[in-house]
């Protein structure tokens, strides 16, 4: 299509230029002959026309001097053309025969001027070259249009087949997933086009959906498993109390045990609801600039009595009063995260252990660490303990829901922080690095 437009512009421009040159040549020749007639009369004009007809001009120009009635006097035409000129004296006609028999049929554009002597002078130009050029351009345009049409049809067929093939791949993947196979993914051709970007986004979305569904199934299974024991104990205590004839102390012991089982169930559900709210909320909702060092120091002060009861040494090391470890986040969630990390360290570290809470700032990046010299977590289990309801064998004897580190991981993801479990040699060091937070500023 573009080639046809270009050819059309070339044709129009060239044809206009040829027409302009033709008109200029005819007017120039006509002006010269009129001047000869004015200075020398009809005789001089006749001689000039004879010379022109006999010379090279006769092969390109048409000359005819005729009487008022159209009777030819001199020129290279046998008769006056049967075409009437327009209001400006111009006419177009076709010569069927000429004096030198150069051609049988050729187009002419001419101008007619009446002379003062009563004669009529016609000067024209052979338009064969212009006609041939127009014919060639018309053929070229027709060929270009035909080629563009054929290529357009072929290109449309190829593109439509490729489009349908890519859409069929998406439909097959969707059908696979609808059939229950969540492992189906949209194939990526590697061309890097819009379909590949769409496929990559869809595959990322499917990975996320599969992860969420698997997590939901895992949560459902773990909830059923972890709640079955406290519910069975609760039922057994109530059943024994109803069947037997217990005294007041036994009643109180049974009710106390029932309350503990109910508290365990409520803690589990509260932790699950907290994680669900964290994962489903807007990341910027209720966020504000906070000093993580202030939150960590407050948490240490809160848990110092608990650590003292276990003869543990709980310390805090901050960046100093001149620097504020600012992060952009939710105060309640960050306080809950710090409390979970310190509580886990106190709970799993042995009596007399050292627990260190540190906050540092490096190149504007805040970093929170909670380290202990307890049993730690084997490297092969450090990733799995972040999942819900995961409890290692050595922690089975302690109370807990297995959701503490899951909640910490959810809060870290919400705040754009990197959570890492490292070896403290001995013990465990939990590091939370806030990679997206306001620039650290110095206090006044």
JSON list of N, CA and C in Angstrom, two decimals, residues 178-252:
[
{"chain": "A", "resi": 178, "resn": "UNK", "atom": "N", "xyz": [-8.76, -25.61, 34.45]},
{"chain": "A", "resi": 178, "resn": "UNK", "atom": "CA", "xyz": [-10.16, -25.87, 34.79]},
{"chain": "A", "resi": 178, "resn": "UNK", "atom": "C", "xyz": [-10.40, -27.35, 35.10]},
{"chain": "A", "resi": 179, "resn": "UNK", "atom": "N", "xyz": [-9.59, -28.20, 34.48]},
{"chain": "A", "resi": 179, "resn": "UNK", "atom": "CA", "xyz": [-9.73, -29.64, 34.74]},
{"chain": "A", "resi": 179, "resn": "UNK", "atom": "C", "xyz": [-9.12, -30.04, 36.08]},
{"chain": "A", "resi": 180, "resn": "UNK", "atom": "N", "xyz": [-8.47, -29.10, 36.77]},
{"chain": "A", "resi": 180, "resn": "UNK", "atom": "CA", "xyz": [-7.92, -29.39, 38.10]},
{"chain": "A", "resi": 180, "resn": "UNK", "atom": "C", "xyz": [-6.42, -29.50, 38.15]},
{"chain": "A", "resi": 181, "resn": "UNK", "atom": "N", "xyz": [-5.74, -29.42, 36.99]},
{"chain": "A", "resi": 181, "resn": "UNK", "atom": "CA", "xyz": [-4.28, -29.51, 36.97]},
{"chain": "A", "resi": 181, "resn": "UNK", "atom": "C", "xyz": [-3.70, -28.10, 37.06]},
{"chain": "A", "resi": 182, "resn": "UNK", "atom": "N", "xyz": [-3.26, -27.71, 38.25]},
{"chain": "A", "resi": 182, "resn": "UNK", "atom": "CA", "xyz": [-2.76, -26.36, 38.46]},
{"chain": "A", "resi": 182, "resn": "UNK", "atom": "C", "xyz": [-1.33, -26.17, 37.96]},
{"chain": "A", "resi": 183, "resn": "UNK", "atom": "N", "xyz": [-0.72, -27.23, 37.45]},
{"chain": "A", "resi": 183, "resn": "UNK", "atom": "CA", "xyz": [0.65, -27.10, 36.96]},
{"chain": "A", "resi": 183, "resn": "UNK", "atom": "C", "xyz": [0.72, -26.60, 35.52]},
{"chain": "A", "resi": 184, "resn": "UNK", "atom": "N", "xyz": [-0.42, -26.46, 34.84]},
{"chain": "A", "resi": 184, "resn": "UNK", "atom": "CA", "xyz": [-0.42, -25.99, 33.46]},
{"chain": "A", "resi": 184, "resn": "UNK", "atom": "C", "xyz": [0.06, -24.56, 33.35]},
{"chain": "A", "resi": 185, "resn": "UNK", "atom": "N", "xyz": [0.87, -24.28, 32.33]},
{"chain": "A", "resi": 185, "resn": "UNK", "atom": "CA", "xyz": [1.39, -22.94, 32.11]},
{"chain": "A", "resi": 185, "resn": "UNK", "atom": "C", "xyz": [1.31, -22.59, 30.62]},
{"chain": "A", "resi": 186, "resn": "UNK", "atom": "N", "xyz": [1.20, -21.30, 30.35]},
{"chain": "A", "resi": 186, "resn": "UNK", "atom": "CA", "xyz": [1.14, -20.83, 28.96]},
{"chain": "A", "resi": 186, "resn": "UNK", "atom": "C", "xyz": [2.54, -20.89, 28.36]},
{"chain": "A", "resi": 187, "resn": "UNK", "atom": "N", "xyz": [2.72, -21.55, 27.21]},
{"chain": "A", "resi": 187, "resn": "UNK", "atom": "CA", "xyz": [4.08, -21.63, 26.62]},
{"chain": "A", "resi": 187, "resn": "UNK", "atom": "C", "xyz": [4.56, -20.26, 26.16]},
{"chain": "A", "resi": 188, "resn": "UNK", "atom": "N", "xyz": [5.86, -20.02, 26.30]},
{"chain": "A", "resi": 188, "resn": "UNK", "atom": "CA", "xyz": [6.50, -18.78, 25.87]},
{"chain": "A", "resi": 188, "resn": "UNK", "atom": "C", "xyz": [7.38, -19.08, 24.67]},
{"chain": "A", "resi": 189, "resn": "UNK", "atom": "N", "xyz": [7.17, -18.35, 23.57]},
{"chain": "A", "resi": 189, "resn": "UNK", "atom": "CA", "xyz": [7.90, -18.63, 22.33]},
{"chain": "A", "resi": 189, "resn": "UNK", "atom": "C", "xyz": [9.34, -18.13, 22.36]},
{"chain": "A", "resi": 190, "resn": "UNK", "atom": "N", "xyz": [9.62, -17.16, 23.20]},
{"chain": "A", "resi": 190, "resn": "UNK", "atom": "CA", "xyz": [10.96, -16.59, 23.25]},
{"chain": "A", "resi": 190, "resn": "UNK", "atom": "C", "xyz": [11.16, -15.41, 22.32]},
{"chain": "A", "resi": 191, "resn": "UNK", "atom": "N", "xyz": [10.09, -15.00, 21.61]},
{"chain": "A", "resi": 191, "resn": "UNK", "atom": "CA", "xyz": [10.21, -13.87, 20.69]},
{"chain": "A", "resi": 191, "resn": "UNK", "atom": "C", "xyz": [10.23, -12.54, 21.43]},
{"chain": "A", "resi": 192, "resn": "UNK", "atom": "N", "xyz": [9.78, -12.51, 22.66]},
{"chain": "A", "resi": 192, "resn": "UNK", "atom": "CA", "xyz": [9.78, -11.28, 23.43]},
{"chain": "A", "resi": 192, "resn": "UNK", "atom": "C", "xyz": [8.70, -10.30, 23.02]},
{"chain": "A", "resi": 193, "resn": "UNK", "atom": "N", "xyz": [7.66, -10.78, 22.33]},
{"chain": "A", "resi": 193, "resn": "UNK", "atom": "CA", "xyz": [6.60, -9.89, 21.88]},
{"chain": "A", "resi": 193, "resn": "UNK", "atom": "C", "xyz": [5.52, -9.74, 22.95]},
{"chain": "A", "resi": 194, "resn": "UNK", "atom": "N", "xyz": [4.40, -9.10, 22.57]},
{"chain": "A", "resi": 194, "resn": "UNK", "atom": "CA", "xyz": [3.33, -8.86, 23.53]},
{"chain": "A", "resi": 194, "resn": "UNK", "atom": "C", "xyz": [2.75, -10.17, 24.06]},
{"chain": "A", "resi": 195, "resn": "UNK", "atom": "N", "xyz": [2.67, -11.20, 23.21]},
{"chain": "A", "resi": 195, "resn": "UNK", "atom": "CA", "xyz": [2.13, -12.47, 23.67]},
{"chain": "A", "resi": 195, "resn": "UNK", "atom": "C", "xyz": [3.06, -13.12, 24.70]},
{"chain": "A", "resi": 196, "resn": "UNK", "atom": "N", "xyz": [4.36, -12.98, 24.50]},
{"chain": "A", "resi": 196, "resn": "UNK", "atom": "CA", "xyz": [5.30, -13.54, 25.49]},
{"chain": "A", "resi": 196, "resn": "UNK", "atom": "C", "xyz": [5.17, -12.81, 26.82]},
{"chain": "A", "resi": 197, "resn": "UNK", "atom": "N", "xyz": [5.02, -11.47, 26.75]},
{"chain": "A", "resi": 197, "resn": "UNK", "atom": "CA", "xyz": [4.85, -10.72, 28.00]},
{"chain": "A", "resi": 197, "resn": "UNK", "atom": "C", "xyz": [3.54, -11.10, 28.68]},
{"chain": "A", "resi": 198, "resn": "UNK", "atom": "N", "xyz": [2.48, -11.29, 27.86]},
{"chain": "A", "resi": 198, "resn": "UNK", "atom": "CA", "xyz": [1.21, -11.72, 28.44]},
{"chain": "A", "resi": 198, "resn": "UNK", "atom": "C", "xyz": [1.35, -13.11, 29.05]},
{"chain": "A", "resi": 199, "resn": "UNK", "atom": "N", "xyz": [2.04, -14.02, 28.33]},
{"chain": "A", "resi": 199, "resn": "UNK", "atom": "CA", "xyz": [2.23, -15.38, 28.86]},
{"chain": "A", "resi": 199, "resn": "UNK", "atom": "C", "xyz": [3.02, -15.36, 30.16]},
{"chain": "A", "resi": 200, "resn": "UNK", "atom": "N", "xyz": [4.07, -14.51, 30.21]},
{"chain": "A", "resi": 200, "resn": "UNK", "atom": "CA", "xyz": [4.88, -14.43, 31.43]},
{"chain": "A", "resi": 200, "resn": "UNK", "atom": "C", "xyz": [4.04, -13.92, 32.59]},
{"chain": "A", "resi": 201, "resn": "UNK", "atom": "N", "xyz": [3.22, -12.90, 32.34]},
{"chain": "A", "resi": 201, "resn": "UNK", "atom": "CA", "xyz": [2.36, -12.38, 33.41]},
{"chain": "A", "resi": 201, "resn": "UNK", "atom": "C", "xyz": [1.33, -13.41, 33.85]},
{"chain": "A", "resi": 202, "resn": "UNK", "atom": "N", "xyz": [0.75, -14.13, 32.88]},
{"chain": "A", "resi": 202, "resn": "UNK", "atom": "CA", "xyz": [-0.23, -15.16, 33.24]},
{"chain": "A", "resi": 202, "resn": "UNK", "atom": "C", "xyz": [0.43, -16.28, 34.03]},
{"chain": "A", "resi": 203, "resn": "UNK", "atom": "N", "xyz": [1.64, -16.67, 33.63]},
{"chain": "A", "resi": 203, "resn": "UNK", "atom": "CA", "xyz": [2.33, -17.74, 34.36]},
{"chain": "A", "resi": 203, "resn": "UNK", "atom": "C", "xyz": [2.69, -17.31, 35.77]},
{"chain": "A", "resi": 204, "resn": "UNK", "atom": "N", "xyz": [3.10, -16.04, 35.92]},
{"chain": "A", "resi": 204, "resn": "UNK", "atom": "CA", "xyz": [3.37, -15.53, 37.27]},
{"chain": "A", "resi": 204, "resn": "UNK", "atom": "C", "xyz": [2.11, -15.54, 38.11]},
{"chain": "A", "resi": 205, "resn": "UNK", "atom": "N", "xyz": [1.01, -15.14, 37.50]},
{"chain": "A", "resi": 205, "resn": "UNK", "atom": "CA", "xyz": [-0.27, -15.16, 38.21]},
{"chain": "A", "resi": 205, "resn": "UNK", "atom": "C", "xyz": [-0.66, -16.58, 38.59]},
{"chain": "A", "resi": 206, "resn": "UNK", "atom": "N", "xyz": [-0.47, -17.52, 37.65]},
{"chain": "A", "resi": 206, "resn": "UNK", "atom": "CA", "xyz": [-0.81, -18.91, 37.95]},
{"chain": "A", "resi": 206, "resn": "UNK", "atom": "C", "xyz": [0.09, -19.49, 39.04]},
{"chain": "A", "resi": 207, "resn": "UNK", "atom": "N", "xyz": [1.38, -19.10, 39.02]},
{"chain": "A", "resi": 207, "resn": "UNK", "atom": "CA", "xyz": [2.28, -19.54, 40.10]},
{"chain": "A", "resi": 207, "resn": "UNK", "atom": "C", "xyz": [1.78, -19.05, 41.45]},
{"chain": "A", "resi": 208, "resn": "UNK", "atom": "N", "xyz": [1.36, -17.79, 41.47]},
{"chain": "A", "resi": 208, "resn": "UNK", "atom": "CA", "xyz": [0.85, -17.22, 42.72]},
{"chain": "A", "resi": 208, "resn": "UNK", "atom": "C", "xyz": [-0.43, -17.91, 43.16]},
{"chain": "A", "resi": 209, "resn": "UNK", "atom": "N", "xyz": [-1.33, -18.16, 42.19]},
{"chain": "A", "resi": 209, "resn": "UNK", "atom": "CA", "xyz": [-2.58, -18.84, 42.54]},
{"chain": "A", "resi": 209, "resn": "UNK", "atom": "C", "xyz": [-2.31, -20.25, 43.05]},
{"chain": "A", "resi": 210, "resn": "UNK", "atom": "N", "xyz": [-1.41, -20.97, 42.36]},
{"chain": "A", "resi": 210, "resn": "UNK", "atom": "CA", "xyz": [-1.09, -22.33, 42.80]},
{"chain": "A", "resi": 210, "resn": "UNK", "atom": "C", "xyz": [-0.49, -22.32, 44.20]},
{"chain": "A", "resi": 211, "resn": "UNK", "atom": "N", "xyz": [0.38, -21.34, 44.45]},
{"chain": "A", "resi": 211, "resn": "UNK", "atom": "CA", "xyz": [0.99, -21.24, 45.77]},
{"chain": "A", "resi": 211, "resn": "UNK", "atom": "C", "xyz": [-0.06, -20.97, 46.84]},
{"chain": "A", "resi": 212, "resn": "UNK", "atom": "N", "xyz": [-1.00, -20.06, 46.52]},
{"chain": "A", "resi": 212, "resn": "UNK", "atom": "CA", "xyz": [-2.04, -19.73, 47.49]},
{"chain": "A", "resi": 212, "resn": "UNK", "atom": "C", "xyz": [-2.97, -20.92, 47.74]},
{"chain": "A", "resi": 213, "resn": "UNK", "atom": "N", "xyz": [-3.31, -21.64, 46.66]},
{"chain": "A", "resi": 213, "resn": "UNK", "atom": "CA", "xyz": [-4.20, -22.80, 46.83]},
{"chain": "A", "resi": 213, "resn": "UNK", "atom": "C", "xyz": [-3.51, -23.89, 47.63]},
{"chain": "A", "resi": 214, "resn": "UNK", "atom": "N", "xyz": [-2.23, -24.13, 47.32]},
{"chain": "A", "resi": 214, "resn": "UNK", "atom": "CA", "xyz": [-1.50, -25.14, 48.08]},
{"chain": "A", "resi": 214, "resn": "UNK", "atom": "C", "xyz": [-1.36, -24.71, 49.54]},
{"chain": "A", "resi": 215, "resn": "UNK", "atom": "N", "xyz": [-1.12, -23.40, 49.75]},
{"chain": "A", "resi": 215, "resn": "UNK", "atom": "CA", "xyz": [-1.04, -22.92, 51.13]},
{"chain": "A", "resi": 215, "resn": "UNK", "atom": "C", "xyz": [-2.38, -23.08, 51.83]},
{"chain": "A", "resi": 216, "resn": "UNK", "atom": "N", "xyz": [-3.47, -22.82, 51.11]},
{"chain": "A", "resi": 216, "resn": "UNK", "atom": "CA", "xyz": [-4.79, -22.97, 51.71]},
{"chain": "A", "resi": 216, "resn": "UNK", "atom": "C", "xyz": [-5.07, -24.43, 52.06]},
{"chain": "A", "resi": 217, "resn": "UNK", "atom": "N", "xyz": [-4.68, -25.33, 51.16]},
{"chain": "A", "resi": 217, "resn": "UNK", "atom": "CA", "xyz": [-4.86, -26.76, 51.46]},
{"chain": "A", "resi": 217, "resn": "UNK", "atom": "C", "xyz": [-4.01, -27.17, 52.65]},
{"chain": "A", "resi": 218, "resn": "UNK", "atom": "N", "xyz": [-2.78, -26.66, 52.67]},
{"chain": "A", "resi": 218, "resn": "UNK", "atom": "CA", "xyz": [-1.90, -26.99, 53.80]},
{"chain": "A", "resi": 218, "resn": "UNK", "atom": "C", "xyz": [-2.46, -26.45, 55.09]},
{"chain": "A", "resi": 219, "resn": "UNK", "atom": "N", "xyz": [-2.97, -25.22, 55.05]},
{"chain": "A", "resi": 219, "resn": "UNK", "atom": "CA", "xyz": [-3.56, -24.63, 56.25]},
{"chain": "A", "resi": 219, "resn": "UNK", "atom": "C", "xyz": [-4.76, -25.44, 56.71]},
{"chain": "A", "resi": 220, "resn": "UNK", "atom": "N", "xyz": [-5.59, -25.83, 55.76]},
{"chain": "A", "resi": 220, "resn": "UNK", "atom": "CA", "xyz": [-6.77, -26.62, 56.12]},
{"chain": "A", "resi": 220, "resn": "UNK", "atom": "C", "xyz": [-6.37, -27.94, 56.79]},
{"chain": "A", "resi": 221, "resn": "UNK", "atom": "N", "xyz": [-5.40, -28.61, 56.19]},
{"chain": "A", "resi": 221, "resn": "UNK", "atom": "CA", "xyz": [-4.94, -29.88, 56.77]},
{"chain": "A", "resi": 221, "resn": "UNK", "atom": "C", "xyz": [-4.32, -29.65, 58.14]},
{"chain": "A", "resi": 222, "resn": "UNK", "atom": "N", "xyz": [-3.49, -28.62, 58.26]},
{"chain": "A", "resi": 222, "resn": "UNK", "atom": "CA", "xyz": [-2.81, -28.38, 59.53]},
{"chain": "A", "resi": 222, "resn": "UNK", "atom": "C", "xyz": [-3.77, -27.91, 60.61]},
{"chain": "A", "resi": 223, "resn": "UNK", "atom": "N", "xyz": [-4.76, -27.10, 60.21]},
{"chain": "A", "resi": 223, "resn": "UNK", "atom": "CA", "xyz": [-5.76, -26.68, 61.20]},
{"chain": "A", "resi": 223, "resn": "UNK", "atom": "C", "xyz": [-6.52, -27.89, 61.72]},
{"chain": "A", "resi": 224, "resn": "UNK", "atom": "N", "xyz": [-6.92, -28.77, 60.81]},
{"chain": "A", "resi": 224, "resn": "UNK", "atom": "CA", "xyz": [-7.64, -29.97, 61.24]},
{"chain": "A", "resi": 224, "resn": "UNK", "atom": "C", "xyz": [-6.77, -30.83, 62.15]},
{"chain": "A", "resi": 225, "resn": "UNK", "atom": "N", "xyz": [-5.47, -30.93, 61.82]},
{"chain": "A", "resi": 225, "resn": "UNK", "atom": "CA", "xyz": [-4.57, -31.76, 62.63]},
{"chain": "A", "resi": 225, "resn": "UNK", "atom": "C", "xyz": [-4.27, -31.12, 63.97]},
{"chain": "A", "resi": 226, "resn": "UNK", "atom": "N", "xyz": [-3.95, -29.81, 63.96]},
{"chain": "A", "resi": 226, "resn": "UNK", "atom": "CA", "xyz": [-3.52, -29.16, 65.20]},
{"chain": "A", "resi": 226, "resn": "UNK", "atom": "C", "xyz": [-4.68, -28.88, 66.14]},
{"chain": "A", "resi": 227, "resn": "UNK", "atom": "N", "xyz": [-5.87, -28.71, 65.62]},
{"chain": "A", "resi": 227, "resn": "UNK", "atom": "CA", "xyz": [-7.01, -28.45, 66.50]},
{"chain": "A", "resi": 227, "resn": "UNK", "atom": "C", "xyz": [-7.68, -29.73, 66.99]},
{"chain": "A", "resi": 228, "resn": "UNK", "atom": "N", "xyz": [-7.38, -30.83, 66.34]},
{"chain": "A", "resi": 228, "resn": "UNK", "atom": "CA", "xyz": [-8.01, -32.08, 66.78]},
{"chain": "A", "resi": 228, "resn": "UNK", "atom": "C", "xyz": [-7.58, -32.46, 68.19]},
{"chain": "A", "resi": 229, "resn": "UNK", "atom": "N", "xyz": [-6.29, -32.28, 68.49]},
{"chain": "A", "resi": 229, "resn": "UNK", "atom": "CA", "xyz": [-5.81, -32.67, 69.83]},
{"chain": "A", "resi": 229, "resn": "UNK", "atom": "C", "xyz": [-6.42, -31.84, 70.93]},
{"chain": "A", "resi": 230, "resn": "UNK", "atom": "N", "xyz": [-6.40, -30.50, 70.89]},
{"chain": "A", "resi": 230, "resn": "UNK", "atom": "CA", "xyz": [-7.04, -29.74, 71.97]},
{"chain": "A", "resi": 230, "resn": "UNK", "atom": "C", "xyz": [-8.54, -29.96, 72.06]},
{"chain": "A", "resi": 231, "resn": "UNK", "atom": "N", "xyz": [-9.19, -30.17, 70.93]},
{"chain": "A", "resi": 231, "resn": "UNK", "atom": "CA", "xyz": [-10.62, -30.43, 70.98]},
{"chain": "A", "resi": 231, "resn": "UNK", "atom": "C", "xyz": [-10.92, -31.79, 71.60]},
{"chain": "A", "resi": 232, "resn": "UNK", "atom": "N", "xyz": [-10.11, -32.78, 71.28]},
{"chain": "A", "resi": 232, "resn": "UNK", "atom": "CA", "xyz": [-10.30, -34.10, 71.91]},
{"chain": "A", "resi": 232, "resn": "UNK", "atom": "C", "xyz": [-10.04, -34.03, 73.41]},
{"chain": "A", "resi": 233, "resn": "UNK", "atom": "N", "xyz": [-8.99, -33.31, 73.81]},
{"chain": "A", "resi": 233, "resn": "UNK", "atom": "CA", "xyz": [-8.73, -33.16, 75.24]},
{"chain": "A", "resi": 233, "resn": "UNK", "atom": "C", "xyz": [-9.87, -32.43, 75.93]},
{"chain": "A", "resi": 234, "resn": "UNK", "atom": "N", "xyz": [-10.38, -31.39, 75.28]},
{"chain": "A", "resi": 234, "resn": "UNK", "atom": "CA", "xyz": [-11.49, -30.63, 75.86]},
{"chain": "A", "resi": 234, "resn": "UNK", "atom": "C", "xyz": [-12.72, -31.51, 76.03]},
{"chain": "A", "resi": 235, "resn": "UNK", "atom": "N", "xyz": [-13.00, -32.31, 75.00]},
{"chain": "A", "resi": 235, "resn": "UNK", "atom": "CA", "xyz": [-14.17, -33.19, 75.10]},
{"chain": "A", "resi": 235, "resn": "UNK", "atom": "C", "xyz": [-13.97, -34.25, 76.19]},
{"chain": "A", "resi": 236, "resn": "UNK", "atom": "N", "xyz": [-12.76, -34.79, 76.27]},
{"chain": "A", "resi": 236, "resn": "UNK", "atom": "CA", "xyz": [-12.50, -35.81, 77.29]},
{"chain": "A", "resi": 236, "resn": "UNK", "atom": "C", "xyz": [-12.66, -35.26, 78.70]},
{"chain": "A", "resi": 237, "resn": "UNK", "atom": "N", "xyz": [-12.13, -34.06, 78.94]},
{"chain": "A", "resi": 237, "resn": "UNK", "atom": "CA", "xyz": [-12.25, -33.47, 80.25]},
{"chain": "A", "resi": 237, "resn": "UNK", "atom": "C", "xyz": [-13.71, -33.22, 80.61]},
{"chain": "A", "resi": 238, "resn": "UNK", "atom": "N", "xyz": [-14.46, -32.68, 79.67]},
{"chain": "A", "resi": 238, "resn": "UNK", "atom": "CA", "xyz": [-15.87, -32.42, 79.94]},
{"chain": "A", "resi": 238, "resn": "UNK", "atom": "C", "xyz": [-16.64, -33.72, 80.16]},
{"chain": "A", "resi": 239, "resn": "UNK", "atom": "N", "xyz": [-16.32, -34.74, 79.37]},
{"chain": "A", "resi": 239, "resn": "UNK", "atom": "CA", "xyz": [-17.01, -36.02, 79.51]},
{"chain": "A", "resi": 239, "resn": "UNK", "atom": "C", "xyz": [-16.71, -36.66, 80.86]},
{"chain": "A", "resi": 240, "resn": "UNK", "atom": "N", "xyz": [-15.43, -36.64, 81.28]},
{"chain": "A", "resi": 240, "resn": "UNK", "atom": "CA", "xyz": [-15.06, -37.23, 82.58]},
{"chain": "A", "resi": 240, "resn": "UNK", "atom": "C", "xyz": [-15.73, -36.47, 83.71]},
{"chain": "A", "resi": 241, "resn": "UNK", "atom": "N", "xyz": [-15.78, -35.16, 83.58]},
{"chain": "A", "resi": 241, "resn": "UNK", "atom": "CA", "xyz": [-16.40, -34.35, 84.63]},
{"chain": "A", "resi": 241, "resn": "UNK", "atom": "C", "xyz": [-17.89, -34.66, 84.75]},
{"chain": "A", "resi": 242, "resn": "UNK", "atom": "N", "xyz": [-18.56, -34.85, 83.62]},
{"chain": "A", "resi": 242, "resn": "UNK", "atom": "CA", "xyz": [-19.99, -35.13, 83.64]},
{"chain": "A", "resi": 242, "resn": "UNK", "atom": "C", "xyz": [-20.29, -36.55, 84.15]},
{"chain": "A", "resi": 243, "resn": "UNK", "atom": "N", "xyz": [-19.46, -37.51, 83.77]},
{"chain": "A", "resi": 243, "resn": "UNK", "atom": "CA", "xyz": [-19.73, -38.91, 84.13]},
{"chain": "A", "resi": 243, "resn": "UNK", "atom": "C", "xyz": [-19.42, -39.17, 85.60]},
{"chain": "A", "resi": 244, "resn": "UNK", "atom": "N", "xyz": [-18.27, -38.67, 86.07]},
{"chain": "A", "resi": 244, "resn": "UNK", "atom": "CA", "xyz": [-17.84, -38.95, 87.44]},
{"chain": "A", "resi": 244, "resn": "UNK", "atom": "C", "xyz": [-18.52, -38.04, 88.45]},
{"chain": "A", "resi": 245, "resn": "UNK", "atom": "N", "xyz": [-18.04, -38.16, 89.66]},
{"chain": "A", "resi": 245, "resn": "UNK", "atom": "CA", "xyz": [-18.54, -37.31, 90.75]},
{"chain": "A", "resi": 245, "resn": "UNK", "atom": "C", "xyz": [-17.35, -36.58, 91.36]},
{"chain": "A", "resi": 246, "resn": "UNK", "atom": "N", "xyz": [-16.80, -35.64, 90.62]},
{"chain": "A", "resi": 246, "resn": "UNK", "atom": "CA", "xyz": [-15.60, -34.97, 91.09]},
{"chain": "A", "resi": 246, "resn": "UNK", "atom": "C", "xyz": [-15.91, -33.98, 92.21]},
{"chain": "A", "resi": 247, "resn": "UNK", "atom": "N", "xyz": [-14.87, -33.72, 93.02]},
{"chain": "A", "resi": 247, "resn": "UNK", "atom": "CA", "xyz": [-15.02, -32.68, 94.03]},
{"chain": "A", "resi": 247, "resn": "UNK", "atom": "C", "xyz": [-14.69, -31.33, 93.42]},
{"chain": "A", "resi": 248, "resn": "UNK", "atom": "N", "xyz": [-14.69, -30.28, 94.26]},
{"chain": "A", "resi": 248, "resn": "UNK", "atom": "CA", "xyz": [-14.49, -28.93, 93.74]},
{"chain": "A", "resi": 248, "resn": "UNK", "atom": "C", "xyz": [-13.11, -28.77, 93.12]},
{"chain": "A", "resi": 249, "resn": "UNK", "atom": "N", "xyz": [-12.07, -29.36, 93.70]},
{"chain": "A", "resi": 249, "resn": "UNK", "atom": "CA", "xyz": [-10.73, -29.23, 93.13]},
{"chain": "A", "resi": 249, "resn": "UNK", "atom": "C", "xyz": [-10.65, -29.86, 91.76]},
{"chain": "A", "resi": 250, "resn": "UNK", "atom": "N", "xyz": [-11.29, -31.01, 91.59]},
{"chain": "A", "resi": 250, "resn": "UNK", "atom": "CA", "xyz": [-11.28, -31.66, 90.28]},
{"chain": "A", "resi": 250, "resn": "UNK", "atom": "C", "xyz": [-12.06, -30.84, 89.26]},
{"chain": "A", "resi": 251, "resn": "UNK", "atom": "N", "xyz": [-13.17, -30.24, 89.72]},
{"chain": "A", "resi": 251, "resn": "UNK", "atom": "CA", "xyz": [-13.92, -29.36, 88.83]},
{"chain": "A", "resi": 251, "resn": "UNK", "atom": "C", "xyz": [-13.03, -28.21, 88.34]},
{"chain": "A", "resi": 252, "resn": "UNK", "atom": "N", "xyz": [-12.34, -27.60, 89.27]},
{"chain": "A", "resi": 252, "resn": "UNK", "atom": "CA", "xyz": [-11.50, -26.47, 88.90]},
{"chain": "A", "resi": 252, "resn": "UNK", "atom": "C", "xyz": [-10.37, -26.89, 87.96]}
]
